[in-house]
Amino acid sequence: MKMGKWCLVLLLLLLSGCSSANTGQRQIPLRTAAPALSGQLLDEDGPAAAKRIVLGFSQLGSESTWREANTASIQEASAEAGITLILRNAEQDQQKQFDAIRSFIDSEVDIIAIAPVVQTGWEAILEEIKLAGIPVIILDRSVNVQDSSLYVTFIGSDFYEEGVKAAKYMIDKMRHDSGVITIAELQGTEGSTPSIDRGRGFRKMIEDKQNFRITQSKPAGFTKSGGREVMREFLQQPEEEWPQVLYAHNDDMAIGAVEAIEEAGLKAGSDIIIISVDGTRRAFEQMIEGNINAVVECNPLLGPLLMQAAKEIMSGRTLPKRIVPPEDIFTQELAGMEVENRKY
Ligand code: AHR
C-alpha cells in the first residue's frame, strides 16, 4: 500500500518530465536521456567515457531518528542509482552548510542538494551556486527566498498540514471534555520550517476555539534529551498548570517527554494526551504501550525521490517546483497493525 503510493509519486515525477532543459537556473545541455536512467551521462567527447552524476548533499545534522533515517535513505538510494554522493553533515550550523556548499562548488559537482537547518539566510549562497551554474535541489525543509529560480525543486513534507492533522486529532479526542483544555507544545529547532509550520497549522485549527489554550511552548531542538528537559521544566509549574495535552513537533521529543511525565508520577497517554510527528518505529512502540496517543507521519525516506530528481535534471527535464511525499496519521488503535511496516 505504502510502496504503491511511493511508486505513484515516482511515476508522476517521471511523467512530469518534458524535453525542456530549463532548470530555472541554467540551460543544462541535453546530453542523452537513456544513460541518465542508470545515473550516468555520456561524456561529450564520446560514448566510451561514461560520467557518473556527482551530487553534493549538505545534511543539516543528526539530531533525531528521522534525520538518521533520512541520511541512510539518501546514502542507499545514491548507491542504487549509481550516483556519486558527497555528503557533509553540518551539525545544526548554517555556516557549516555554507562551507560544505562552497566545497561542492570548488569540486564542480553536477548537482547540489541542501536540507536547510533554518529557513532564512540562504539568498547569498544560492546566488553563489547560481553563478557556478550548478542546479540546486532543496530537500526536507524549505528556504525563504524572493527568487524561487534559485533552486530547481523543493522535495519535502507539508509541515503546515502536519500541524493541522495533529490539531484535528486533538479536537476530536477531547470532544467530550468540557472546560478549558490546556496544551503544552514542544517546538523543534528555532527558525526551522517544520517548527514554524507545524506550529502555524496547529494554531490555525484552534484559533476560533476558546476552550483550547496553548499554555506552555518552548523549543527543544528535535532531540529526545531536549524533550525530556523541557517537559521537566513544564512540570515544575504548580500542578494546576500542568497541561492536559502535549503536542511535540517530533517523536524523539515526545519520547523524552514521556520519561519526564513518568518521573513526575503521571501516566503518559492518559493523564496527558500526547500527539507527535514523524512516525518512527519507536513512537509506534510507545503508542502500543499507551504512552503516545497519535503520530502524524512525516516521511524521511526521500532518497529515491532525490536521486530520481537528480537524474531528471541532468537529462534536461523540467521538474515540478514542489514535490510532497504522501503521508498519513496513525492513532494508538492502528499502531499494532502498522508497527511491522515501519521502515524507520
Ligand atoms: O525536518 C524534519 C524534521 O527534522 C523531523 O520532523 C524531525 O524529527 C527532524 O529532526
mmCIF file of C-alpha atoms and ligand atoms in Angstrom:
data_model
loop_
_atom_site.group_PDB
_atom_site.id
_atom_site.type_symbol
_atom_site.label_atom_id
_atom_site.label_comp_id
_atom_site.label_asym_id
_atom_site.label_seq_id
_atom_site.Cartn_x
_atom_site.Cartn_y
_atom_site.Cartn_z
ATOM 1 C CA MET A 1 0.000 0.000 0.000
ATOM 2 C CA LYS A 2 2.734 2.429 1.087
ATOM 3 C CA MET A 3 5.071 1.197 -1.663
ATOM 4 C CA GLY A 4 2.253 1.746 -4.146
ATOM 5 C CA LYS A 5 1.966 5.392 -3.075
ATOM 6 C CA TRP A 6 5.702 5.919 -3.449
ATOM 7 C CA CYS A 7 5.711 4.305 -6.886
ATOM 8 C CA LEU A 8 2.885 6.641 -7.882
ATOM 9 C CA VAL A 9 4.901 9.656 -6.785
ATOM 10 C CA LEU A 10 7.938 8.458 -8.739
ATOM 11 C CA LEU A 11 5.767 7.787 -11.764
ATOM 12 C CA LEU A 12 4.245 11.282 -11.567
ATOM 13 C CA LEU A 13 7.730 12.679 -11.319
ATOM 14 C CA LEU A 14 8.737 10.846 -14.469
ATOM 15 C CA LEU A 15 5.569 11.820 -16.322
ATOM 16 C CA SER A 16 6.047 15.445 -15.340
ATOM 17 C CA GLY A 17 9.279 15.466 -17.317
ATOM 18 C CA CYS A 18 9.453 17.080 -20.729
ATOM 19 C CA SER A 19 12.190 17.763 -23.175
ATOM 20 C CA SER A 20 12.937 21.300 -21.973
ATOM 21 C CA ALA A 21 16.311 21.629 -20.355
ATOM 22 C CA ASN A 22 15.329 24.717 -18.368
ATOM 23 C CA THR A 23 16.107 24.080 -14.717
ATOM 24 C CA GLY A 24 15.224 27.605 -13.715
ATOM 25 C CA GLN A 25 18.929 28.410 -13.338
ATOM 26 C CA ARG A 26 20.776 27.476 -16.448
ATOM 27 C CA GLN A 27 20.251 25.590 -19.668
ATOM 28 C CA ILE A 28 21.684 22.171 -18.998
ATOM 29 C CA PRO A 29 22.912 20.631 -22.240
ATOM 30 C CA LEU A 30 20.626 17.722 -23.052
ATOM 31 C CA ARG A 31 23.224 15.009 -23.486
ATOM 32 C CA THR A 32 21.094 11.892 -23.595
ATOM 33 C CA ALA A 33 18.096 10.640 -21.678
ATOM 34 C CA ALA A 34 18.797 6.905 -21.628
ATOM 35 C CA PRO A 35 22.120 6.888 -19.764
ATOM 36 C CA ALA A 36 20.620 9.236 -17.159
ATOM 37 C CA LEU A 37 18.298 6.426 -16.111
ATOM 38 C CA SER A 38 21.342 4.480 -14.926
ATOM 39 C CA GLY A 39 22.753 7.520 -13.153
ATOM 40 C CA GLN A 40 25.333 8.166 -15.834
ATOM 41 C CA LEU A 41 25.755 10.685 -18.601
ATOM 42 C CA LEU A 42 27.648 10.144 -21.816
ATOM 43 C CA ASP A 43 30.743 12.266 -21.985
ATOM 44 C CA GLU A 44 30.520 14.868 -24.737
ATOM 45 C CA ASP A 45 33.907 13.632 -26.014
ATOM 46 C CA GLY A 46 32.452 10.273 -26.936
ATOM 47 C CA PRO A 47 30.314 7.387 -25.770
ATOM 48 C CA ALA A 48 33.241 5.363 -24.410
ATOM 49 C CA ALA A 49 33.866 7.586 -21.387
ATOM 50 C CA ALA A 50 30.784 7.427 -19.147
ATOM 51 C CA LYS A 51 30.466 10.001 -16.358
ATOM 52 C CA ARG A 52 28.606 9.380 -13.136
ATOM 53 C CA ILE A 53 26.418 12.148 -11.765
ATOM 54 C CA VAL A 54 28.111 13.721 -8.742
ATOM 55 C CA LEU A 55 25.722 15.022 -6.094
ATOM 56 C CA GLY A 56 26.876 17.191 -3.205
ATOM 57 C CA PHE A 57 24.449 16.967 -0.292
ATOM 58 C CA SER A 58 24.536 19.276 2.723
ATOM 59 C CA GLN A 59 22.707 17.440 5.506
ATOM 60 C CA LEU A 60 21.752 19.704 8.417
ATOM 61 C CA GLY A 61 22.600 17.348 11.287
ATOM 62 C CA SER A 62 21.830 14.091 13.051
ATOM 63 C CA GLU A 63 19.511 15.289 15.808
ATOM 64 C CA SER A 64 16.765 12.679 15.519
ATOM 65 C CA THR A 65 15.747 9.200 14.455
ATOM 66 C CA TRP A 66 14.048 10.844 11.477
ATOM 67 C CA ARG A 67 17.313 12.511 10.430
ATOM 68 C CA GLU A 68 19.281 9.267 10.707
ATOM 69 C CA ALA A 69 16.709 7.519 8.522
ATOM 70 C CA ASN A 70 16.829 10.404 6.041
ATOM 71 C CA THR A 71 20.628 10.237 5.745
ATOM 72 C CA ALA A 72 20.570 6.450 5.372
ATOM 73 C CA SER A 73 17.861 6.671 2.710
ATOM 74 C CA ILE A 74 19.952 9.118 0.677
ATOM 75 C CA GLN A 75 23.107 7.023 1.002
ATOM 76 C CA GLU A 76 21.307 3.827 -0.025
ATOM 77 C CA ALA A 77 19.417 5.442 -2.891
ATOM 78 C CA SER A 78 22.567 7.053 -4.314
ATOM 79 C CA ALA A 79 24.366 3.702 -4.321
ATOM 80 C CA GLU A 80 21.389 2.052 -6.001
ATOM 81 C CA ALA A 81 21.094 4.825 -8.584
ATOM 82 C CA GLY A 82 24.801 4.792 -9.405
ATOM 83 C CA ILE A 83 25.144 8.420 -8.318
ATOM 84 C CA THR A 84 28.303 9.563 -6.553
ATOM 85 C CA LEU A 85 27.275 11.198 -3.286
ATOM 86 C CA ILE A 86 29.417 13.685 -1.383
ATOM 87 C CA LEU A 87 27.661 14.127 1.948
ATOM 88 C CA ARG A 88 28.578 16.737 4.560
ATOM 89 C CA ASN A 89 26.872 16.903 7.966
ATOM 90 C CA ALA A 90 26.536 20.471 9.283
ATOM 91 C CA GLU A 91 25.611 19.535 12.857
ATOM 92 C CA GLN A 92 22.870 22.220 13.087
ATOM 93 C CA ASP A 93 25.203 25.013 11.965
ATOM 94 C CA GLN A 94 24.141 27.074 8.938
ATOM 95 C CA GLN A 95 27.689 28.402 8.477
ATOM 96 C CA LYS A 96 28.913 24.794 8.159
ATOM 97 C CA GLN A 97 26.280 24.299 5.457
ATOM 98 C CA PHE A 98 27.717 27.311 3.586
ATOM 99 C CA ASP A 99 31.247 25.855 3.927
ATOM 100 C CA ALA A 100 30.089 22.487 2.609
ATOM 101 C CA ILE A 101 28.304 24.118 -0.318
ATOM 102 C CA ARG A 102 31.415 26.135 -1.230
ATOM 103 C CA SER A 103 33.432 22.921 -1.182
ATOM 104 C CA PHE A 104 30.886 21.357 -3.564
ATOM 105 C CA ILE A 105 31.250 24.345 -5.901
ATOM 106 C CA ASP A 106 35.059 24.006 -5.783
ATOM 107 C CA SER A 107 34.740 20.307 -6.594
ATOM 108 C CA GLU A 108 32.473 21.156 -9.548
ATOM 109 C CA VAL A 109 29.746 18.706 -8.569
ATOM 110 C CA ASP A 110 26.857 18.279 -11.024
ATOM 111 C CA ILE A 111 24.049 18.993 -8.548
ATOM 112 C CA ILE A 112 23.807 20.373 -5.027
ATOM 113 C CA ALA A 113 21.096 19.258 -2.603
ATOM 114 C CA ILE A 114 20.535 21.125 0.654
ATOM 115 C CA ALA A 115 18.499 20.195 3.729
ATOM 116 C CA PRO A 116 18.465 23.664 5.343
ATOM 117 C CA VAL A 117 18.705 23.880 9.127
ATOM 118 C CA VAL A 118 16.751 27.164 9.221
ATOM 119 C CA GLN A 119 14.561 28.959 6.686
ATOM 120 C CA THR A 120 16.315 32.303 6.346
ATOM 121 C CA GLY A 121 19.738 33.494 5.205
ATOM 122 C CA TRP A 122 20.064 31.444 2.005
ATOM 123 C CA GLU A 123 19.944 34.085 -0.747
ATOM 124 C CA ALA A 124 23.660 34.887 -0.972
ATOM 125 C CA ILE A 125 24.907 31.295 -1.013
ATOM 126 C CA LEU A 126 22.242 30.287 -3.548
ATOM 127 C CA GLU A 127 23.432 33.176 -5.743
ATOM 128 C CA GLU A 128 26.978 31.781 -5.496
ATOM 129 C CA ILE A 129 25.759 28.378 -6.648
ATOM 130 C CA LYS A 130 23.807 30.001 -9.476
ATOM 131 C CA LEU A 131 26.946 31.830 -10.630
ATOM 132 C CA ALA A 132 28.714 28.477 -10.739
ATOM 133 C CA GLY A 133 25.867 27.138 -12.911
ATOM 134 C CA ILE A 134 25.025 24.219 -10.628
ATOM 135 C CA PRO A 135 21.368 23.220 -10.196
ATOM 136 C CA VAL A 136 20.042 23.082 -6.621
ATOM 137 C CA ILE A 137 17.504 20.757 -5.013
ATOM 138 C CA ILE A 138 16.099 21.843 -1.649
ATOM 139 C CA LEU A 139 15.274 18.821 0.479
ATOM 140 C CA ASP A 140 13.108 18.323 3.573
ATOM 141 C CA ARG A 141 12.962 21.930 4.905
ATOM 142 C CA SER A 142 12.295 24.975 2.767
ATOM 143 C CA VAL A 143 14.178 28.242 2.263
ATOM 144 C CA ASN A 144 12.705 31.744 2.401
ATOM 145 C CA VAL A 145 13.940 33.374 -0.788
ATOM 146 C CA GLN A 146 12.345 36.028 -3.001
ATOM 147 C CA ASP A 147 13.696 34.489 -6.187
ATOM 148 C CA SER A 148 12.425 30.940 -6.455
ATOM 149 C CA SER A 149 14.538 30.350 -9.571
ATOM 150 C CA LEU A 150 17.498 29.970 -7.180
ATOM 151 C CA TYR A 151 16.526 26.321 -6.826
ATOM 152 C CA VAL A 152 15.009 23.812 -9.223
ATOM 153 C CA THR A 153 12.653 21.986 -6.901
ATOM 154 C CA PHE A 154 11.797 21.533 -3.239
ATOM 155 C CA ILE A 155 11.194 17.938 -2.153
ATOM 156 C CA GLY A 156 9.699 17.696 1.298
ATOM 157 C CA SER A 157 6.701 17.289 3.550
ATOM 158 C CA ASP A 158 3.863 19.739 4.064
ATOM 159 C CA PHE A 159 4.651 20.687 7.673
ATOM 160 C CA TYR A 160 1.704 23.076 7.927
ATOM 161 C CA GLU A 161 -0.652 20.227 7.038
ATOM 162 C CA GLU A 162 1.041 18.060 9.666
ATOM 163 C CA GLY A 163 0.179 20.692 12.296
ATOM 164 C CA VAL A 164 -3.402 20.761 11.023
ATOM 165 C CA LYS A 165 -3.670 16.964 11.288
ATOM 166 C CA ALA A 166 -2.291 16.999 14.842
ATOM 167 C CA ALA A 167 -4.830 19.625 15.922
ATOM 168 C CA LYS A 168 -7.741 17.835 14.235
ATOM 169 C CA TYR A 169 -6.901 14.666 16.115
ATOM 170 C CA MET A 170 -6.715 16.582 19.398
ATOM 171 C CA ILE A 171 -10.028 18.392 18.828
ATOM 172 C CA ASP A 172 -11.749 15.085 18.129
ATOM 173 C CA LYS A 173 -10.063 13.254 21.008
ATOM 174 C CA MET A 174 -11.057 15.967 23.518
ATOM 175 C CA ARG A 175 -14.589 16.478 22.184
ATOM 176 C CA HIS A 176 -16.246 15.138 25.351
ATOM 177 C CA ASP A 177 -14.124 17.280 27.702
ATOM 178 C CA SER A 178 -15.803 20.392 28.970
ATOM 179 C CA GLY A 179 -13.944 23.457 30.147
ATOM 180 C CA VAL A 180 -10.574 24.784 29.106
ATOM 181 C CA ILE A 181 -8.101 22.299 27.629
ATOM 182 C CA THR A 182 -4.510 23.282 28.298
ATOM 183 C CA ILE A 183 -1.835 22.377 25.789
ATOM 184 C CA ALA A 184 1.954 22.251 26.116
ATOM 185 C CA GLU A 185 3.972 22.449 22.931
ATOM 186 C CA LEU A 186 7.499 21.152 22.373
ATOM 187 C CA GLN A 187 8.799 23.067 19.389
ATOM 188 C CA GLY A 188 11.684 21.869 17.225
ATOM 189 C CA THR A 189 14.720 23.897 16.175
ATOM 190 C CA GLU A 190 14.016 27.629 16.331
ATOM 191 C CA GLY A 191 13.677 29.164 12.874
ATOM 192 C CA SER A 192 13.333 25.800 11.115
ATOM 193 C CA THR A 193 10.478 25.223 8.669
ATOM 194 C CA PRO A 194 8.991 22.190 10.458
ATOM 195 C CA SER A 195 8.878 24.022 13.762
ATOM 196 C CA ILE A 196 7.381 27.183 12.273
ATOM 197 C CA ASP A 197 4.822 25.447 10.062
ATOM 198 C CA ARG A 198 3.787 22.706 12.483
ATOM 199 C CA GLY A 199 3.107 25.467 14.995
ATOM 200 C CA ARG A 200 1.175 27.577 12.459
ATOM 201 C CA GLY A 201 -1.001 24.740 11.179
ATOM 202 C CA PHE A 202 -1.869 23.629 14.701
ATOM 203 C CA ARG A 203 -2.707 27.177 15.867
ATOM 204 C CA LYS A 204 -4.838 27.826 12.801
ATOM 205 C CA MET A 205 -7.116 24.941 13.760
ATOM 206 C CA ILE A 206 -7.695 26.158 17.316
ATOM 207 C CA GLU A 207 -7.723 29.937 16.780
ATOM 208 C CA ASP A 208 -11.525 30.155 16.905
ATOM 209 C CA LYS A 209 -11.900 27.594 19.705
ATOM 210 C CA GLN A 210 -11.874 29.398 23.027
ATOM 211 C CA ASN A 211 -11.541 26.201 25.082
ATOM 212 C CA PHE A 212 -8.186 25.135 23.590
ATOM 213 C CA ARG A 213 -5.261 27.088 25.033
ATOM 214 C CA ILE A 214 -1.540 26.675 24.464
ATOM 215 C CA THR A 215 -0.268 27.488 27.934
ATOM 216 C CA GLN A 216 3.354 26.357 27.566
ATOM 217 C CA SER A 217 5.533 26.359 24.477
ATOM 218 C CA LYS A 218 9.297 26.118 24.110
ATOM 219 C CA PRO A 219 11.916 24.910 21.603
ATOM 220 C CA ALA A 220 13.502 21.567 22.477
ATOM 221 C CA GLY A 221 15.719 21.115 19.423
ATOM 222 C CA PHE A 222 14.022 17.988 17.994
ATOM 223 C CA THR A 223 16.071 15.819 20.389
ATOM 224 C CA LYS A 224 14.964 13.260 22.963
ATOM 225 C CA SER A 225 17.072 14.893 25.696
ATOM 226 C CA GLY A 226 15.662 18.314 24.772
ATOM 227 C CA GLY A 227 12.114 16.967 25.023
ATOM 228 C CA ARG A 228 12.829 15.427 28.432
ATOM 229 C CA GLU A 229 14.432 18.608 29.817
ATOM 230 C CA VAL A 230 11.746 20.997 28.597
ATOM 231 C CA MET A 231 8.944 18.694 29.759
ATOM 232 C CA ARG A 232 10.588 18.566 33.211
ATOM 233 C CA GLU A 233 10.506 22.381 33.234
ATOM 234 C CA PHE A 234 6.821 22.388 32.246
ATOM 235 C CA LEU A 235 6.042 20.003 35.111
ATOM 236 C CA GLN A 236 7.880 22.134 37.632
ATOM 237 C CA GLN A 237 4.948 24.526 37.448
ATOM 238 C CA PRO A 238 2.191 24.179 40.096
ATOM 239 C CA GLU A 239 0.061 21.093 39.474
ATOM 240 C CA GLU A 240 -2.982 23.110 38.392
ATOM 241 C CA GLU A 241 -0.895 24.440 35.491
ATOM 242 C CA TRP A 242 0.104 21.039 34.147
ATOM 243 C CA PRO A 243 -1.095 20.504 30.589
ATOM 244 C CA GLN A 244 -3.826 18.087 29.553
ATOM 245 C CA VAL A 245 -2.334 17.710 26.083
ATOM 246 C CA LEU A 246 1.258 17.632 24.857
ATOM 247 C CA TYR A 247 1.901 18.466 21.204
ATOM 248 C CA ALA A 248 5.506 17.533 20.352
ATOM 249 C CA HIS A 249 6.886 18.601 16.994
ATOM 250 C CA ASN A 250 8.672 15.258 16.668
ATOM 251 C CA ASP A 251 8.737 11.735 18.085
ATOM 252 C CA ASP A 252 12.133 11.998 19.766
ATOM 253 C CA MET A 253 10.982 14.944 21.883
ATOM 254 C CA ALA A 254 7.712 13.146 22.681
ATOM 255 C CA ILE A 255 9.609 10.054 23.840
ATOM 256 C CA GLY A 256 11.884 12.208 26.021
ATOM 257 C CA ALA A 257 8.788 13.913 27.432
ATOM 258 C CA VAL A 258 7.214 10.549 28.281
ATOM 259 C CA GLU A 259 10.196 9.901 30.579
ATOM 260 C CA ALA A 260 9.722 13.274 32.311
ATOM 261 C CA ILE A 261 5.983 12.654 32.687
ATOM 262 C CA GLU A 262 6.597 9.261 34.287
ATOM 263 C CA GLU A 263 9.229 10.746 36.619
ATOM 264 C CA ALA A 264 6.536 13.161 37.793
ATOM 265 C CA GLY A 265 4.314 10.196 38.684
ATOM 266 C CA LEU A 266 1.855 10.741 35.828
ATOM 267 C CA LYS A 267 0.680 8.302 33.178
ATOM 268 C CA ALA A 268 1.702 9.452 29.709
ATOM 269 C CA GLY A 269 -1.086 8.948 27.189
ATOM 270 C CA SER A 270 -3.907 9.241 29.735
ATOM 271 C CA ASP A 271 -3.050 11.906 32.356
ATOM 272 C CA ILE A 272 -1.515 13.833 29.484
ATOM 273 C CA ILE A 273 -2.644 13.116 25.911
ATOM 274 C CA ILE A 274 0.408 13.075 23.626
ATOM 275 C CA ILE A 275 0.496 13.814 19.910
ATOM 276 C CA SER A 276 3.733 13.885 17.945
ATOM 277 C CA VAL A 277 5.062 13.995 14.405
ATOM 278 C CA ASP A 278 7.314 11.691 12.299
ATOM 279 C CA GLY A 279 6.033 8.138 12.673
ATOM 280 C CA THR A 280 9.175 6.336 13.814
ATOM 281 C CA ARG A 281 9.011 2.700 14.840
ATOM 282 C CA ARG A 282 9.899 3.776 18.414
ATOM 283 C CA ALA A 283 6.911 6.103 18.502
ATOM 284 C CA PHE A 284 4.699 3.255 17.289
ATOM 285 C CA GLU A 285 6.014 1.077 20.120
ATOM 286 C CA GLN A 286 5.174 3.890 22.552
ATOM 287 C CA MET A 287 1.664 4.054 21.074
ATOM 288 C CA ILE A 288 1.282 0.310 21.612
ATOM 289 C CA GLU A 289 2.381 0.795 25.247
ATOM 290 C CA GLY A 290 -0.258 3.517 25.563
ATOM 291 C CA ASN A 291 2.197 6.382 26.139
ATOM 292 C CA ILE A 292 1.616 8.281 22.883
ATOM 293 C CA ASN A 293 -1.909 8.717 21.513
ATOM 294 C CA ALA A 294 -1.338 9.714 17.892
ATOM 295 C CA VAL A 295 1.517 10.294 15.472
ATOM 296 C CA VAL A 296 1.370 12.376 12.315
ATOM 297 C CA GLU A 297 3.577 10.851 9.654
ATOM 298 C CA CYS A 298 6.490 12.785 8.163
ATOM 299 C CA ASN A 299 8.391 10.592 5.756
ATOM 300 C CA PRO A 300 12.214 10.777 5.863
ATOM 301 C CA LEU A 301 12.753 8.226 3.087
ATOM 302 C CA LEU A 302 13.394 10.881 0.463
ATOM 303 C CA GLY A 303 16.477 9.252 -1.097
ATOM 304 C CA PRO A 304 14.729 7.654 -4.102
ATOM 305 C CA LEU A 305 12.879 10.913 -4.918
ATOM 306 C CA LEU A 306 16.096 12.904 -4.634
ATOM 307 C CA MET A 307 18.031 10.570 -6.937
ATOM 308 C CA GLN A 308 15.199 10.490 -9.442
ATOM 309 C CA ALA A 309 15.072 14.293 -9.436
ATOM 310 C CA ALA A 310 18.854 14.495 -9.909
ATOM 311 C CA LYS A 311 18.649 12.233 -12.946
ATOM 312 C CA GLU A 312 15.723 14.159 -14.387
ATOM 313 C CA ILE A 313 17.576 17.448 -14.043
ATOM 314 C CA MET A 314 20.742 16.063 -15.572
ATOM 315 C CA SER A 315 18.824 14.710 -18.522
ATOM 316 C CA GLY A 316 17.348 18.158 -19.110
ATOM 317 C CA ARG A 317 13.800 17.649 -17.940
ATOM 318 C CA THR A 318 11.698 20.178 -16.072
ATOM 319 C CA LEU A 319 10.565 19.219 -12.582
ATOM 320 C CA PRO A 320 7.581 20.434 -10.573
ATOM 321 C CA LYS A 321 8.642 23.231 -8.203
ATOM 322 C CA ARG A 322 7.289 21.304 -5.213
ATOM 323 C CA ILE A 323 7.270 17.563 -4.595
ATOM 324 C CA VAL A 324 5.392 16.385 -1.492
ATOM 325 C CA PRO A 325 5.531 12.741 -0.377
ATOM 326 C CA PRO A 326 2.206 11.169 0.657
ATOM 327 C CA GLU A 327 1.720 10.988 4.433
ATOM 328 C CA ASP A 328 -0.787 9.710 6.989
ATOM 329 C CA ILE A 329 -1.764 9.985 10.631
ATOM 330 C CA PHE A 330 -1.726 6.962 12.929
ATOM 331 C CA THR A 331 -3.520 6.509 16.227
ATOM 332 C CA GLN A 332 -2.981 4.105 19.140
ATOM 333 C CA GLU A 333 -5.736 1.895 17.772
ATOM 334 C CA LEU A 334 -3.854 1.343 14.483
ATOM 335 C CA ALA A 335 -0.319 1.167 15.871
ATOM 336 C CA GLY A 336 -0.239 -2.595 16.486
ATOM 337 C CA MET A 337 -1.282 -3.357 12.919
ATOM 338 C CA GLU A 338 1.160 -0.913 11.395
ATOM 339 C CA VAL A 339 4.313 -1.235 13.528
ATOM 340 C CA GLU A 340 5.862 -4.050 11.496
ATOM 341 C CA ASN A 341 5.547 -1.964 8.341
ATOM 342 C CA ARG A 342 7.583 0.930 9.721
ATOM 343 C CA LYS A 343 10.804 1.316 7.817
ATOM 344 C CA TYR A 344 12.390 3.852 10.174
HETATM 345 O O1 AHR B 1 12.735 18.478 9.063
HETATM 346 C C1 AHR B 1 12.120 17.311 9.508
HETATM 347 C C2 AHR B 1 12.205 17.234 10.998
HETATM 348 O O2 AHR B 1 13.539 17.317 11.418
HETATM 349 C C3 AHR B 1 11.676 15.969 11.621
HETATM 350 O O3 AHR B 1 10.346 16.018 11.963
HETATM 351 C C4 AHR B 1 12.494 15.910 12.860
HETATM 352 O O4 AHR B 1 12.419 14.702 13.537
HETATM 353 C C5 AHR B 1 13.805 16.254 12.311
HETATM 354 O O5 AHR B 1 14.802 16.427 13.179
#
